[in-house]
GROMACS .gro file of C-alpha atoms in nm:
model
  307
    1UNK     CA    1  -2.784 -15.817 -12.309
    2UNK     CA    2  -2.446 -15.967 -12.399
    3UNK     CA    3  -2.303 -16.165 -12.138
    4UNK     CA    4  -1.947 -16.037 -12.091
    5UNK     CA    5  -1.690 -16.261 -11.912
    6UNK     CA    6  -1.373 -16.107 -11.680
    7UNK     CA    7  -1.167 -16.246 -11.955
    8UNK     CA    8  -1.415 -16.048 -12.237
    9UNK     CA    9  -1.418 -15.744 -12.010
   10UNK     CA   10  -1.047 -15.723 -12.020
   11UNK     CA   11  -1.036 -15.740 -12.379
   12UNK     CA   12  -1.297 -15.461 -12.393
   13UNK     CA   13  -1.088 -15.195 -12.215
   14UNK     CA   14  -0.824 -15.283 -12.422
   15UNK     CA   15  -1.005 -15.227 -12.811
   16UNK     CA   16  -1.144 -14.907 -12.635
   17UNK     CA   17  -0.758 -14.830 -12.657
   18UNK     CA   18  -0.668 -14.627 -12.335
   19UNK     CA   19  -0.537 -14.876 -12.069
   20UNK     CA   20  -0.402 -15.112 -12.387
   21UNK     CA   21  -0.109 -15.261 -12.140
   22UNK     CA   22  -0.410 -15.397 -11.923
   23UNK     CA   23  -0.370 -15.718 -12.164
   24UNK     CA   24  -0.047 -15.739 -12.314
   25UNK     CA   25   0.327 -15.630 -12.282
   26UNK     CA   26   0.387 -15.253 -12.213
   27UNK     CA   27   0.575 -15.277 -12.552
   28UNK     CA   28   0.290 -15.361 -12.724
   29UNK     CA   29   0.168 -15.054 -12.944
   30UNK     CA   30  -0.085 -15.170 -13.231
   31UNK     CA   31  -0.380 -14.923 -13.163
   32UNK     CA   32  -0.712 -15.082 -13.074
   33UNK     CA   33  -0.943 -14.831 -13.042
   34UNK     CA   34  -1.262 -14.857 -13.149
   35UNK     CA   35  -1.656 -14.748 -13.093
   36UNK     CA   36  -1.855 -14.913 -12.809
   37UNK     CA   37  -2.102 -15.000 -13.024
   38UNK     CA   38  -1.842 -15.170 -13.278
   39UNK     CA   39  -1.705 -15.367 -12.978
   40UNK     CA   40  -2.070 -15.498 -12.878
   41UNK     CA   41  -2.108 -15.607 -13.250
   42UNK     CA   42  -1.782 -15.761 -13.248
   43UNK     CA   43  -1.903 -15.997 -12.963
   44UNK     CA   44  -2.267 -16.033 -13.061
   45UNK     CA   45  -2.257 -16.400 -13.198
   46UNK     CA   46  -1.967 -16.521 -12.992
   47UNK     CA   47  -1.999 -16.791 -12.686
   48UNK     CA   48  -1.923 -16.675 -12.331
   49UNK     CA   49  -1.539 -16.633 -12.355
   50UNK     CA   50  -1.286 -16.782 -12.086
   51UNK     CA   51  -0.927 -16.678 -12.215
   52UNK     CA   52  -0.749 -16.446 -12.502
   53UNK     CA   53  -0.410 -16.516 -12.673
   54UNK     CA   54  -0.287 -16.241 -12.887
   55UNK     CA   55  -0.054 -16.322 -13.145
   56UNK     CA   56   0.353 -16.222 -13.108
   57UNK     CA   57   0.315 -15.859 -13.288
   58UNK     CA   58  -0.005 -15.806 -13.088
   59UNK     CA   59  -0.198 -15.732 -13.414
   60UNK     CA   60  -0.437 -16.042 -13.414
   61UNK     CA   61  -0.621 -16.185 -13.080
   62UNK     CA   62  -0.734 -16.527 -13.020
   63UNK     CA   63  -1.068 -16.581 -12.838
   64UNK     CA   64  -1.095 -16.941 -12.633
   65UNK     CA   65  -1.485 -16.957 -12.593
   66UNK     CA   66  -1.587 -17.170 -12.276
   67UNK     CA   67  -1.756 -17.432 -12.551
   68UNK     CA   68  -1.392 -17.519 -12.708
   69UNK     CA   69  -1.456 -17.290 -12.987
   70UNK     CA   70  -1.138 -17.067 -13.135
   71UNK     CA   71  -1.232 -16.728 -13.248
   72UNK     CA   72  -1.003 -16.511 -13.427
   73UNK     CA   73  -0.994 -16.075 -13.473
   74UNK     CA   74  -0.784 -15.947 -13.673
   75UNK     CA   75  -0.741 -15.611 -13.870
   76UNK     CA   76  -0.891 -15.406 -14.030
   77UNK     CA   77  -1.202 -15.520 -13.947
   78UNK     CA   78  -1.160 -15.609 -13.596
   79UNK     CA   79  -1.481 -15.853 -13.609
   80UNK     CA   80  -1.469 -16.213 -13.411
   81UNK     CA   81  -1.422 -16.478 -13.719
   82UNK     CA   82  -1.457 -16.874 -13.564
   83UNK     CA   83  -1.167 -17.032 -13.636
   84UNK     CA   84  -1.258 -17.397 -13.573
   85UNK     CA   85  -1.567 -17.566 -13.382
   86UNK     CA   86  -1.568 -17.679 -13.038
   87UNK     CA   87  -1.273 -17.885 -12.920
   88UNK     CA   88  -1.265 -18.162 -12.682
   89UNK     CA   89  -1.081 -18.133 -12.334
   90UNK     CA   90  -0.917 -17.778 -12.551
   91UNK     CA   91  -0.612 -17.714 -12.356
   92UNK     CA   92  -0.317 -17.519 -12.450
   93UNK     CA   93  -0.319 -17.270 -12.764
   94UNK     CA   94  -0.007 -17.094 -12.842
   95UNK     CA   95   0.099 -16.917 -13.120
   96UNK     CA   96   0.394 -17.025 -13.317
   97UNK     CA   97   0.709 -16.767 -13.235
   98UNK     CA   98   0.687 -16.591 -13.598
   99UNK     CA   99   0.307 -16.585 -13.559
  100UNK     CA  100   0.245 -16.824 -13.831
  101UNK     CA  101   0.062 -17.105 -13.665
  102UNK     CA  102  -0.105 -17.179 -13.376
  103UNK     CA  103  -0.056 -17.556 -13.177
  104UNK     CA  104  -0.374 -17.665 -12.995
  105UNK     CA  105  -0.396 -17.936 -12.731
  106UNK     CA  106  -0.732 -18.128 -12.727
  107UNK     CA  107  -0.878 -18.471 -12.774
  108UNK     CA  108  -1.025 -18.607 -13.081
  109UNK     CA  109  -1.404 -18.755 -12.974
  110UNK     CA  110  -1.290 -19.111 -13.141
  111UNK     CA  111  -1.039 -19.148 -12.858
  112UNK     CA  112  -1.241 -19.001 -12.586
  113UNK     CA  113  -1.243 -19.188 -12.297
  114UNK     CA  114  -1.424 -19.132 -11.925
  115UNK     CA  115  -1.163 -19.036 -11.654
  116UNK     CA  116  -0.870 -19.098 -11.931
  117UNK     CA  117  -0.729 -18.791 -12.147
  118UNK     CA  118  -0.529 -18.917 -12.462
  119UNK     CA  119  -0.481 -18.614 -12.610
  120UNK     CA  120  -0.325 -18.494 -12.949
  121UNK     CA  121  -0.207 -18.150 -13.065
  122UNK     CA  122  -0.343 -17.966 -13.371
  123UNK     CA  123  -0.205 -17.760 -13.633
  124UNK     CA  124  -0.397 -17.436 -13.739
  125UNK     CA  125  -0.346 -17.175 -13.945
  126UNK     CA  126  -0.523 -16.835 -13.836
  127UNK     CA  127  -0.562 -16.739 -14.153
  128UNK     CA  128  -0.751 -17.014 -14.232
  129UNK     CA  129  -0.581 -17.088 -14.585
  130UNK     CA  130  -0.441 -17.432 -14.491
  131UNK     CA  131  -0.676 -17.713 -14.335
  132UNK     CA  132  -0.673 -17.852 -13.910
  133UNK     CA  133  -0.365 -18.099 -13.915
  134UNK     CA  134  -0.385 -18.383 -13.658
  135UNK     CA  135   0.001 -18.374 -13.516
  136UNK     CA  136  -0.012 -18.733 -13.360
  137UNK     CA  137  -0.208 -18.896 -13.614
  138UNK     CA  138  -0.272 -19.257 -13.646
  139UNK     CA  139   0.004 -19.459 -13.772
  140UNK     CA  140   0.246 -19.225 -13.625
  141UNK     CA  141   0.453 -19.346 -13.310
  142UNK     CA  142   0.231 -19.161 -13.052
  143UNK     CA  143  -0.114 -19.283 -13.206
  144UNK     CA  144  -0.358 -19.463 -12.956
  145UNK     CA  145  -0.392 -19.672 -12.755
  146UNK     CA  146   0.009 -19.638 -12.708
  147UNK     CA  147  -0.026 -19.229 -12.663
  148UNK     CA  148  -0.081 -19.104 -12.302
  149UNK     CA  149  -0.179 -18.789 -12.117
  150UNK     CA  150  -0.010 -18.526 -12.301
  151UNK     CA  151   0.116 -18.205 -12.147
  152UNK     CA  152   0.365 -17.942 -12.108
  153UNK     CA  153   0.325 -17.855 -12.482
  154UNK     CA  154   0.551 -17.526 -12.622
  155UNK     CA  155   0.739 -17.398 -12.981
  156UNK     CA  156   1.101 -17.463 -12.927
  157UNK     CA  157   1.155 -17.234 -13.293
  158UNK     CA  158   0.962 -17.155 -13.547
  159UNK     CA  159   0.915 -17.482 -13.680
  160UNK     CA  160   0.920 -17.753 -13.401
  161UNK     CA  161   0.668 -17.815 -13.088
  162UNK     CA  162   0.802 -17.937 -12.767
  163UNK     CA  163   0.553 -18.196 -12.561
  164UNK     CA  164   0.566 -18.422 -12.295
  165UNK     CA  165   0.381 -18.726 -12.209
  166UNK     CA  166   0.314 -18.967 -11.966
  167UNK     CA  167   0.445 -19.316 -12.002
  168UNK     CA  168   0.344 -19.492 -11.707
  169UNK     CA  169   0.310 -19.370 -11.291
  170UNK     CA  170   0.581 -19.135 -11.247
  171UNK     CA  171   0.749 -19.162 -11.591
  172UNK     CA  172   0.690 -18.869 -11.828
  173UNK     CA  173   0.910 -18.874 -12.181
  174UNK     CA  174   0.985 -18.561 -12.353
  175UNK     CA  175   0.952 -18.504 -12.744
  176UNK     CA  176   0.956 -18.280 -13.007
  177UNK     CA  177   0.768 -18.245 -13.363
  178UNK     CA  178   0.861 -18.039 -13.653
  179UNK     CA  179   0.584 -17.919 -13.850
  180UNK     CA  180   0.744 -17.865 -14.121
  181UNK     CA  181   0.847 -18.198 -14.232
  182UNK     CA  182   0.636 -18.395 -13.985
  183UNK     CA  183   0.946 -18.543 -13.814
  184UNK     CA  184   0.970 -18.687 -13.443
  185UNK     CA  185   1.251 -18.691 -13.192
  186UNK     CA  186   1.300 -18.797 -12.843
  187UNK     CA  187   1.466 -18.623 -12.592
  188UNK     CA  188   1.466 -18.898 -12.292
  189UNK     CA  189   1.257 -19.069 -12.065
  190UNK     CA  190   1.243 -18.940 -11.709
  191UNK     CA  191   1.078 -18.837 -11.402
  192UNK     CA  192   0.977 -18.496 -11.361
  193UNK     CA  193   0.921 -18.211 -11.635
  194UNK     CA  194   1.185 -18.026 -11.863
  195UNK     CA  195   1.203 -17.665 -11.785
  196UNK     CA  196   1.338 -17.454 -12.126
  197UNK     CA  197   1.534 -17.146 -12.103
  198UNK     CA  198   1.382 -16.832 -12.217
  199UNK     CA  199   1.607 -16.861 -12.547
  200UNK     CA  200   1.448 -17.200 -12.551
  201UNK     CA  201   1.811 -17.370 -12.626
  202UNK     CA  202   1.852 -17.584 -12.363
  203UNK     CA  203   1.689 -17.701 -12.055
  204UNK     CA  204   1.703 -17.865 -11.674
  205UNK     CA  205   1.553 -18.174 -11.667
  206UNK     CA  206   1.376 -18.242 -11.313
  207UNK     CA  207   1.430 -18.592 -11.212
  208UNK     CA  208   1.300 -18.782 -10.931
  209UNK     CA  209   1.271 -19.140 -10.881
  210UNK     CA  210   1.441 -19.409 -10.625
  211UNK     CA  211   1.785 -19.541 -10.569
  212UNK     CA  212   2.103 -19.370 -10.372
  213UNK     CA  213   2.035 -19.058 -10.532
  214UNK     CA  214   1.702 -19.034 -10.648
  215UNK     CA  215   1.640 -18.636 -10.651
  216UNK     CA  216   1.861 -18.413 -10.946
  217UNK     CA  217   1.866 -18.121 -11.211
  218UNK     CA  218   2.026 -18.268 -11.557
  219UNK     CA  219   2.039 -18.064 -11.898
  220UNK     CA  220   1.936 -18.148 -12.237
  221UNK     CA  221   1.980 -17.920 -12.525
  222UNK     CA  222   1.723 -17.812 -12.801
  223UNK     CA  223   1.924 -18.007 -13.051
  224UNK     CA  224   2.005 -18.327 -12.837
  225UNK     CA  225   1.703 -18.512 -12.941
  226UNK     CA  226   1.704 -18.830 -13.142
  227UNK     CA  227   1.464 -18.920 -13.460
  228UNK     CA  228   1.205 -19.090 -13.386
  229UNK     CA  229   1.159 -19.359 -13.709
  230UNK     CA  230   0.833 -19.492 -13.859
  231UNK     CA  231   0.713 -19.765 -13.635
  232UNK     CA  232   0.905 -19.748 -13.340
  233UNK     CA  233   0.792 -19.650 -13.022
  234UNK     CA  234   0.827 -19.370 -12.761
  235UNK     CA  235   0.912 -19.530 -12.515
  236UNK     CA  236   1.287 -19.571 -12.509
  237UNK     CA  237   1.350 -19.578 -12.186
  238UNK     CA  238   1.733 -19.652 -12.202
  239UNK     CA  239   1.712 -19.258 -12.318
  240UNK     CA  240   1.710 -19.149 -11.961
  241UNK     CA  241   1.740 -18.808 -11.826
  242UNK     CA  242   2.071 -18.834 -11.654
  243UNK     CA  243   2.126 -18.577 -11.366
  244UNK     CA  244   2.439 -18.332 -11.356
  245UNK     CA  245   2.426 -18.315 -10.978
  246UNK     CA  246   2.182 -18.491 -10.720
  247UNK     CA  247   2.151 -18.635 -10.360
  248UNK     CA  248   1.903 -18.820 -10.140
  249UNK     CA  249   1.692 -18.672  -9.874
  250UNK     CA  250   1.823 -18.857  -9.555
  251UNK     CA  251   2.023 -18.635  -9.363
  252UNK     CA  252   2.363 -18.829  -9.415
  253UNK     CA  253   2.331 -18.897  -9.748
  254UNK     CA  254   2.586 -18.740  -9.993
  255UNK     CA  255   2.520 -18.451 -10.213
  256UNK     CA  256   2.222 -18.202 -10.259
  257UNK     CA  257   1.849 -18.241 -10.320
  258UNK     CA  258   1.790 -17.990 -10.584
  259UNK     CA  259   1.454 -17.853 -10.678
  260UNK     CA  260   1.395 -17.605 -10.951
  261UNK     CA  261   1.270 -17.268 -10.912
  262UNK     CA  262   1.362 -17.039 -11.219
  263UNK     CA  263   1.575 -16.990 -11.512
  264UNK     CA  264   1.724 -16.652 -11.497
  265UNK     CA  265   1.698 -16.389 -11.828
  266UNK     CA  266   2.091 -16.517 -11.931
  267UNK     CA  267   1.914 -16.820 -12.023
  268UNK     CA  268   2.297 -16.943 -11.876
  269UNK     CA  269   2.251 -16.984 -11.516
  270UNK     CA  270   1.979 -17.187 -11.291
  271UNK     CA  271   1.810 -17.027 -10.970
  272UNK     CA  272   1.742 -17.371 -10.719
  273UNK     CA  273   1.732 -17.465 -10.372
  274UNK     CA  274   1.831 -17.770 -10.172
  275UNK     CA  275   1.587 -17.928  -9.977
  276UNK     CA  276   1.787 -18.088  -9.772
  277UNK     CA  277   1.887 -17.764  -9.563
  278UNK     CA  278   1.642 -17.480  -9.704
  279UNK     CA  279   1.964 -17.305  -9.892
  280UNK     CA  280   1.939 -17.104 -10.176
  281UNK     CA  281   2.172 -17.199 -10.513
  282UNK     CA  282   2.255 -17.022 -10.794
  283UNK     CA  283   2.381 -17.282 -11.082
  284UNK     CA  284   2.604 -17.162 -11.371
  285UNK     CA  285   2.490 -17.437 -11.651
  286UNK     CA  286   2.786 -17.340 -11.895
  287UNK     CA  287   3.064 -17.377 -11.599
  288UNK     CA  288   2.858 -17.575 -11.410
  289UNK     CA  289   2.975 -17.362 -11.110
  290UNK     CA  290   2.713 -17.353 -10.784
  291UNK     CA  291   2.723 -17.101 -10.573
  292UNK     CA  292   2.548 -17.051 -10.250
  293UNK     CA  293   2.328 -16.736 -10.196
  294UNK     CA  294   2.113 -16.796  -9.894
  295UNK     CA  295   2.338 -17.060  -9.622
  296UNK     CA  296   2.174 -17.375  -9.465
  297UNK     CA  297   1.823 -17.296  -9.301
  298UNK     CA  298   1.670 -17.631  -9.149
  299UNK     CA  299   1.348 -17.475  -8.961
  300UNK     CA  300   1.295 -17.303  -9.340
  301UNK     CA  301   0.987 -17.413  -9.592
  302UNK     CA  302   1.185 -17.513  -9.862
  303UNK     CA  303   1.202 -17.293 -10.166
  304UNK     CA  304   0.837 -17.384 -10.433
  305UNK     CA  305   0.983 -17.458 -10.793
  306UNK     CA  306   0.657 -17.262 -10.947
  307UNK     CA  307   0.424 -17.418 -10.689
   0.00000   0.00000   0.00000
């Protein structure tokens, strides 16, 4: 018997072709379909499976076995190829935006240490033409035992990866690399996570930390970061991520205590709310116009930015 996952048993329905939107985007229309028995075969020598990632046109799939293993199906044989071995601590995997590459998030078993995740990202090709590339090698400025938990990891384009990484309790600095060329850049050094538009051109920057105002929503732009030269280091922290608006939490302190919630599909303007009296905000990041869409509520819950 062929033990078959929720994840796997999703995936079934969807090769058998009739409920196909069950696992991607209603637009999706590559046709699936195929025999029962070809779909057990497909499966046969394949780990337990705990996610799926299809690729941007929704012709190839991605299978993330529970032992760190990548598998890849593809057409027009629709049969489960491994991709690489298992991966340590295998995190995110996410295709690149023209479906060219895939960026993997693990830990190389050198660096592995107990209750300590140093992370690096990997290059792969699906097609298997062009070898595993280590992103944060050795010798580069994120290699250990300066590189820290690394996280938040997503294409800004085609050719460059967005990450983020801790740099100490409570600091977290933000960084591209291109893949292409192999080149760094820093966005800044901050508090709290960068949250991209859908068009993936600019972003609010969360901050949080201590002083008058300690709580604010800044914005840094896809092409605002700063090269990142052989040698130096990441942590330039005089690259801060400066707030456009922000306010402390006692009740007579000036301004507003922003917190994040969602970017709306304009990639222009900023859905937030203060928690400082449970209101609702719209933010217009091009006029940098707020407007008000639910008043003051003190006896509220605040507003969850994606929590």
């Amino acid at each position: 018997m062929i033990a078959i996952t929720s994840a796997v048993l999703c995936l079934l329905i969807c090769l058998l072709g009739s409920v196909r939107r069950a696992c991607g985007q209603e637009n999706d229309t590559t046709n699936w379909s195929t025999s029962r028995a070809g779909t057990e075969q497909v499966y046969e020598h394949v780990p337990p499976v705990s996610r799926i990632s299809w690729s941007p046109d929704a012709k190839t799939l991605i299978l993330v076995a529970t032992d760190g293993s990548l598998w890849i199906i593809k057409p027009p044989e629709y049969k489960a190829k491994r991709l690489t071995g298992p991966i340590e601590s295998l995190s995110t995997v996410q295709w690149s935006l023209d479906g060219q590459w895939l960026v993997v998030e693990g830990e190389r078993p050198s660096d592995k240490r107990p209750d300590y995740p140093w992370g690096t990202l990997w290059l792969l090709d699906p097609e298997g033409k062009s070898p595993q590339r280590d992103l944060l090698p050795h010798g580069s400025p994120f290699s250990t035992p300066g590189r820290r938990w690394i996280q938040d990891v997503q294409w800004l384009d085609k050719d460059r990866v967005f990450f983020s990484m801790a740099c100490g309790t409570g600091c977290v600095g933000h960084y591209s690399i291109n893949v292409k060329d192999g080149g760094y850049q820093i966005f800044c050094i901050g508090t709290g996570q960068i949250e991209w538009a859908p068009d993936r051109k600019i972003g609010v920057t969360e901050n949080y930390g201590s002083g008058p105002d300690p709580h604010g929503l800044g914005l840094v732009t896809a092409e605002s970061g700063i090269t990142l030269g052989v040698g130096s280091t990441p942590f330039q922290y005089d690259r801060a991520c400066k707030s456009v608006f922000s306010g402390g939490p006692r009740s007579d302190s000036p301004g507003e205590v922003p917190e994040f919630i969602t970017w709306l599909p304009d990639s222009r303007r900023v859905l937030y709310s203060n928690w400082k009296d449970h209101s609702l905000h719209l933010w217009d990041t091009l006029t940098g116009q707020r407007t008000a869409l639910i008043p003051s509520h003190r006896h509220r819950t605040p507003f969850a930015a994606g929590r």
